[in-house]
Short mmCIF file of C-alpha atoms in Angstrom, two decimals:
data_model
loop_
_atom_site.label_atom_id
_atom_site.label_comp_id
_atom_site.label_asym_id
_atom_site.label_seq_id
_atom_site.Cartn_x
_atom_site.Cartn_y
_atom_site.Cartn_z
CA UNK A 1 -5.92 6.62 -42.79
CA UNK A 2 -4.21 7.10 -39.45
CA UNK A 3 -1.96 4.08 -38.86
CA UNK A 4 -0.22 5.01 -35.64
CA UNK A 5 -1.07 6.76 -32.41
CA UNK A 6 -0.62 10.56 -32.34
CA UNK A 7 2.91 11.33 -31.02
CA UNK A 8 1.50 13.92 -28.61
CA UNK A 9 -0.85 11.33 -27.08
CA UNK A 10 1.92 8.74 -26.74
CA UNK A 11 4.24 11.30 -25.14
CA UNK A 12 1.52 12.51 -22.77
CA UNK A 13 0.74 8.95 -21.69
CA UNK A 14 4.42 8.15 -21.09
CA UNK A 15 4.91 11.29 -19.01
CA UNK A 16 1.74 10.71 -17.00
CA UNK A 17 2.36 7.06 -16.18
CA UNK A 18 6.16 6.82 -16.01
CA UNK A 19 6.60 7.85 -12.38
CA UNK A 20 3.78 5.77 -10.87
CA UNK A 21 4.70 2.84 -13.12
CA UNK A 22 8.30 3.09 -11.92
CA UNK A 23 7.14 2.99 -8.29
CA UNK A 24 4.83 0.10 -9.13
CA UNK A 25 7.75 -1.91 -10.52
CA UNK A 26 9.92 -1.07 -7.51
CA UNK A 27 7.21 -2.33 -5.14
CA UNK A 28 6.84 -5.54 -7.18
CA UNK A 29 10.60 -6.13 -7.08
CA UNK A 30 10.69 -5.49 -3.32
CA UNK A 31 7.82 -7.94 -2.77
CA UNK A 32 9.61 -10.61 -4.80
CA UNK A 33 12.82 -10.03 -2.82
CA UNK A 34 10.90 -10.36 0.43
CA UNK A 35 11.68 -6.78 1.48
CA UNK A 36 8.02 -5.73 1.52
CA UNK A 37 4.93 -7.55 2.59
CA UNK A 38 6.19 -9.03 5.85
CA UNK A 39 3.22 -11.01 7.14
CA UNK A 40 1.79 -9.97 3.76
CA UNK A 41 1.05 -6.40 4.93
CA UNK A 42 2.60 -3.48 3.05
CA UNK A 43 3.96 -0.32 4.68
CA UNK A 44 1.65 2.68 4.78
CA UNK A 45 1.40 5.14 1.88
CA UNK A 46 3.45 7.64 3.88
CA UNK A 47 6.20 5.07 4.51
CA UNK A 48 6.26 4.01 0.87
CA UNK A 49 6.40 7.64 -0.25
CA UNK A 50 9.42 8.21 2.01
CA UNK A 51 11.07 4.98 0.91
CA UNK A 52 10.81 5.81 -2.79
CA UNK A 53 11.06 9.60 -2.44
CA UNK A 54 7.74 10.07 -4.18
CA UNK A 55 4.51 11.89 -3.46
CA UNK A 56 1.64 10.09 -1.77
CA UNK A 57 -0.42 10.66 -4.93
CA UNK A 58 2.15 8.78 -7.01
CA UNK A 59 2.31 5.96 -4.46
CA UNK A 60 -1.49 5.81 -4.38
CA UNK A 61 -1.58 5.47 -8.18
CA UNK A 62 0.99 2.66 -8.04
CA UNK A 63 -0.97 0.82 -5.34
CA UNK A 64 -4.17 1.26 -7.33
CA UNK A 65 -2.49 -0.45 -10.26
CA UNK A 66 -1.30 -3.31 -8.08
CA UNK A 67 -4.84 -3.73 -6.76
CA UNK A 68 -6.29 -3.79 -10.28
CA UNK A 69 -3.87 -6.60 -11.14
CA UNK A 70 -4.83 -8.59 -8.04
CA UNK A 71 -1.37 -8.36 -6.46
CA UNK A 72 -2.47 -6.12 -3.60
CA UNK A 73 -5.79 -5.99 -1.76
CA UNK A 74 -6.99 -3.14 0.46
CA UNK A 75 -8.67 -3.94 3.76
CA UNK A 76 -10.71 -1.11 5.20
CA UNK A 77 -9.14 0.26 8.37
CA UNK A 78 -6.21 -2.14 8.15
CA UNK A 79 -4.11 -1.21 5.13
CA UNK A 80 -2.79 -2.88 1.98
CA UNK A 81 -1.88 -6.55 1.85
CA UNK A 82 -0.10 -8.75 -0.68
CA UNK A 83 -2.83 -10.97 -2.11
CA UNK A 84 -0.57 -13.00 -4.37
CA UNK A 85 3.07 -12.93 -5.38
CA UNK A 86 3.64 -11.21 -8.73
CA UNK A 87 5.37 -13.03 -11.56
CA UNK A 88 8.11 -11.55 -13.69
CA UNK A 89 8.41 -12.42 -17.35
CA UNK A 90 11.41 -11.89 -19.59
CA UNK A 91 9.01 -10.62 -22.24
CA UNK A 92 6.40 -8.00 -21.48
CA UNK A 93 2.87 -8.09 -22.78
CA UNK A 94 2.41 -6.84 -26.36
CA UNK A 95 1.54 -3.15 -26.41
CA UNK A 96 -0.80 -1.19 -28.65
CA UNK A 97 1.35 0.62 -31.22
CA UNK A 98 -1.04 1.25 -34.12
CA UNK A 99 -4.69 1.47 -35.07
CA UNK A 100 -4.38 -2.00 -36.58
CA UNK A 101 -3.21 -3.25 -33.19
CA UNK A 102 -6.36 -1.83 -31.63
CA UNK A 103 -8.50 -3.78 -34.11
CA UNK A 104 -6.56 -6.99 -33.46
CA UNK A 105 -6.75 -6.50 -29.73
CA UNK A 106 -10.51 -6.05 -29.66
CA UNK A 107 -10.80 -9.29 -31.67
CA UNK A 108 -8.69 -11.00 -28.99
CA UNK A 109 -10.77 -9.50 -26.17
CA UNK A 110 -14.00 -10.65 -27.79
CA UNK A 111 -12.76 -14.23 -27.94
CA UNK A 112 -11.32 -14.38 -24.43
CA UNK A 113 -13.56 -12.13 -22.36
CA UNK A 114 -16.82 -13.25 -23.95
CA UNK A 115 -15.85 -16.85 -23.21
CA UNK A 116 -14.83 -15.92 -19.67
CA UNK A 117 -18.18 -14.24 -19.02
CA UNK A 118 -20.04 -17.34 -20.16
CA UNK A 119 -18.00 -19.65 -17.94
CA UNK A 120 -18.28 -17.22 -15.02
CA UNK A 121 -22.07 -17.53 -15.27
CA UNK A 122 -21.84 -21.25 -14.51
CA UNK A 123 -18.84 -21.30 -12.15
CA UNK A 124 -19.33 -18.16 -10.04
CA UNK A 125 -19.88 -18.30 -6.30
CA UNK A 126 -21.79 -15.75 -4.24
CA UNK A 127 -18.54 -14.05 -3.20
CA UNK A 128 -17.59 -13.61 -6.88
CA UNK A 129 -20.83 -11.77 -7.64
CA UNK A 130 -20.27 -9.63 -4.56
CA UNK A 131 -16.71 -8.83 -5.70
CA UNK A 132 -18.01 -7.73 -9.11
CA UNK A 133 -20.63 -5.47 -7.55
CA UNK A 134 -18.08 -3.93 -5.19
CA UNK A 135 -15.76 -3.28 -8.14
CA UNK A 136 -18.61 -1.66 -10.08
CA UNK A 137 -19.48 0.56 -7.11
CA UNK A 138 -15.82 1.66 -6.89
CA UNK A 139 -15.89 2.50 -10.61
CA UNK A 140 -19.10 4.50 -10.20
CA UNK A 141 -17.61 6.46 -7.30
CA UNK A 142 -14.48 7.25 -9.29
CA UNK A 143 -16.54 8.51 -12.24
CA UNK A 144 -18.73 10.67 -9.98
CA UNK A 145 -15.55 12.23 -8.58
CA UNK A 146 -14.40 13.12 -12.09
CA UNK A 147 -11.64 10.48 -12.23
CA UNK A 148 -10.91 8.30 -15.25
CA UNK A 149 -11.90 5.13 -13.42
CA UNK A 150 -9.48 3.06 -15.51
CA UNK A 151 -8.03 1.18 -12.54
CA UNK A 152 -11.49 0.49 -11.16
CA UNK A 153 -12.67 -0.69 -14.58
CA UNK A 154 -9.71 -3.08 -14.82
CA UNK A 155 -10.50 -4.40 -11.35
CA UNK A 156 -14.05 -5.16 -12.49
CA UNK A 157 -12.83 -7.11 -15.51
CA UNK A 158 -10.45 -9.07 -13.27
CA UNK A 159 -13.30 -9.83 -10.87
CA UNK A 160 -15.23 -11.31 -13.81
CA UNK A 161 -12.16 -13.35 -14.82
CA UNK A 162 -11.76 -14.71 -11.29
CA UNK A 163 -15.42 -15.72 -11.27
CA UNK A 164 -14.57 -18.34 -13.92
CA UNK A 165 -12.64 -20.24 -11.23
CA UNK A 166 -10.38 -21.18 -14.14
CA UNK A 167 -6.68 -20.29 -13.68
CA UNK A 168 -6.07 -20.19 -17.44
CA UNK A 169 -8.68 -17.50 -18.02
CA UNK A 170 -7.50 -15.61 -14.95
CA UNK A 171 -3.86 -15.69 -16.02
CA UNK A 172 -4.59 -14.77 -19.64
CA UNK A 173 -6.73 -11.75 -18.76
CA UNK A 174 -4.36 -10.74 -15.96
CA UNK A 175 -1.43 -10.60 -18.38
CA UNK A 176 -3.55 -8.66 -20.87
CA UNK A 177 -4.29 -5.79 -18.46
CA UNK A 178 -1.59 -3.56 -19.97
CA UNK A 179 -3.12 -3.44 -23.46
CA UNK A 180 -6.65 -3.31 -21.99
CA UNK A 181 -5.53 -0.23 -20.04
CA UNK A 182 -4.20 1.32 -23.25
CA UNK A 183 -7.51 0.72 -25.03
CA UNK A 184 -9.49 2.27 -22.19
CA UNK A 185 -7.24 5.32 -22.17
CA UNK A 186 -7.47 5.60 -25.94
CA UNK A 187 -11.26 5.50 -25.74
CA UNK A 188 -11.17 8.41 -23.31
CA UNK A 189 -8.62 10.43 -25.30
CA UNK A 190 -9.88 9.80 -28.84
CA UNK A 191 -13.58 9.32 -28.19
CA UNK A 192 -16.31 11.61 -26.92
CA UNK A 193 -15.95 13.38 -23.58
CA UNK A 194 -16.89 11.48 -20.43
CA UNK A 195 -20.32 13.11 -20.14
CA UNK A 196 -23.13 11.83 -17.95
CA UNK A 197 -24.90 10.00 -20.78
CA UNK A 198 -21.75 8.20 -21.86
CA UNK A 199 -20.93 7.17 -18.28
CA UNK A 200 -24.49 5.88 -17.80
CA UNK A 201 -24.26 3.84 -21.01
CA UNK A 202 -21.05 2.14 -19.86
CA UNK A 203 -22.55 1.58 -16.42
CA UNK A 204 -25.61 -0.10 -17.99
CA UNK A 205 -23.31 -2.38 -20.00
CA UNK A 206 -21.43 -3.43 -16.89
CA UNK A 207 -24.68 -3.95 -14.97
CA UNK A 208 -25.98 -6.23 -17.72
CA UNK A 209 -22.86 -8.41 -17.59
CA UNK A 210 -22.95 -8.75 -13.82
CA UNK A 211 -26.70 -9.45 -13.77
CA UNK A 212 -26.39 -12.20 -16.38
CA UNK A 213 -23.53 -13.83 -14.47
CA UNK A 214 -25.48 -13.57 -11.21
CA UNK A 215 -28.48 -15.20 -12.90
CA UNK A 216 -26.28 -18.06 -14.09
CA UNK A 217 -27.07 -17.48 -17.78
CA UNK A 218 -24.03 -18.14 -20.01
CA UNK A 219 -25.85 -17.01 -23.16
CA UNK A 220 -26.89 -13.67 -21.63
CA UNK A 221 -23.46 -13.14 -20.07
CA UNK A 222 -21.69 -13.77 -23.37
CA UNK A 223 -24.09 -11.50 -25.25
CA UNK A 224 -23.69 -8.71 -22.67
CA UNK A 225 -19.89 -8.93 -22.73
CA UNK A 226 -19.83 -9.07 -26.54
CA UNK A 227 -22.00 -5.95 -26.70
CA UNK A 228 -19.80 -4.14 -24.15
CA UNK A 229 -16.58 -4.91 -26.03
CA UNK A 230 -18.17 -3.99 -29.35
CA UNK A 231 -19.37 -0.68 -27.98
CA UNK A 232 -15.98 -0.03 -26.40
CA UNK A 233 -14.40 -0.48 -29.82
CA UNK A 234 -16.88 1.97 -31.35
CA UNK A 235 -16.09 4.50 -28.65
CA UNK A 236 -12.56 4.62 -30.07
CA UNK A 237 -13.20 4.42 -33.81
CA UNK A 238 -16.46 6.33 -34.05
CA UNK A 239 -16.32 8.48 -30.92
CA UNK A 240 -19.46 6.78 -29.64
#
């Protein structure tokens, strides 16, 4: 039985993400030092690309990551703004290093995210439901354009976490975004291709979660999230 990730996949992921992740960390450090985000507005993509000697595509990927983690928010026609100050930890989040880690992580997600969905159904405000729907629309657009949609998917899960109005759920899920990202990327690399039927299935799962939360039904929200996480796991292990 395969006990570790294929070396070629790990190397490919490191190569693909290293540059944008490096820019992402530089932006976070500059925000914490007070060098960026004066009046909470960030420089333009062009200015950031010049500052860090990177392409606009790389900067855009870094900003997308910061948005998915709730650090940066984009305002149409105005630019990117610092939504909250990032926190630095001496220890990073645990990373997925083996197939056993994937199993353990889905068990963790089922406990935390299923509970969060149930609480969100009772605590959510109208603006939370709107934020979830906007995040889902962004994910749908990304998929239609042939993109992975990983950042948009993460943003949706964070919108659900914020709907709990509970800082402990928000913080826990926020700090778990790294491994969640790994699982999503693994599902796309090891599972079936992102065909129309597969995309529609995932979309239906997300719709069910949002609808249950909007209806204020904790039982339905928990069941919908549990089904989504269970199916996500199968998409890795069984190529579903």
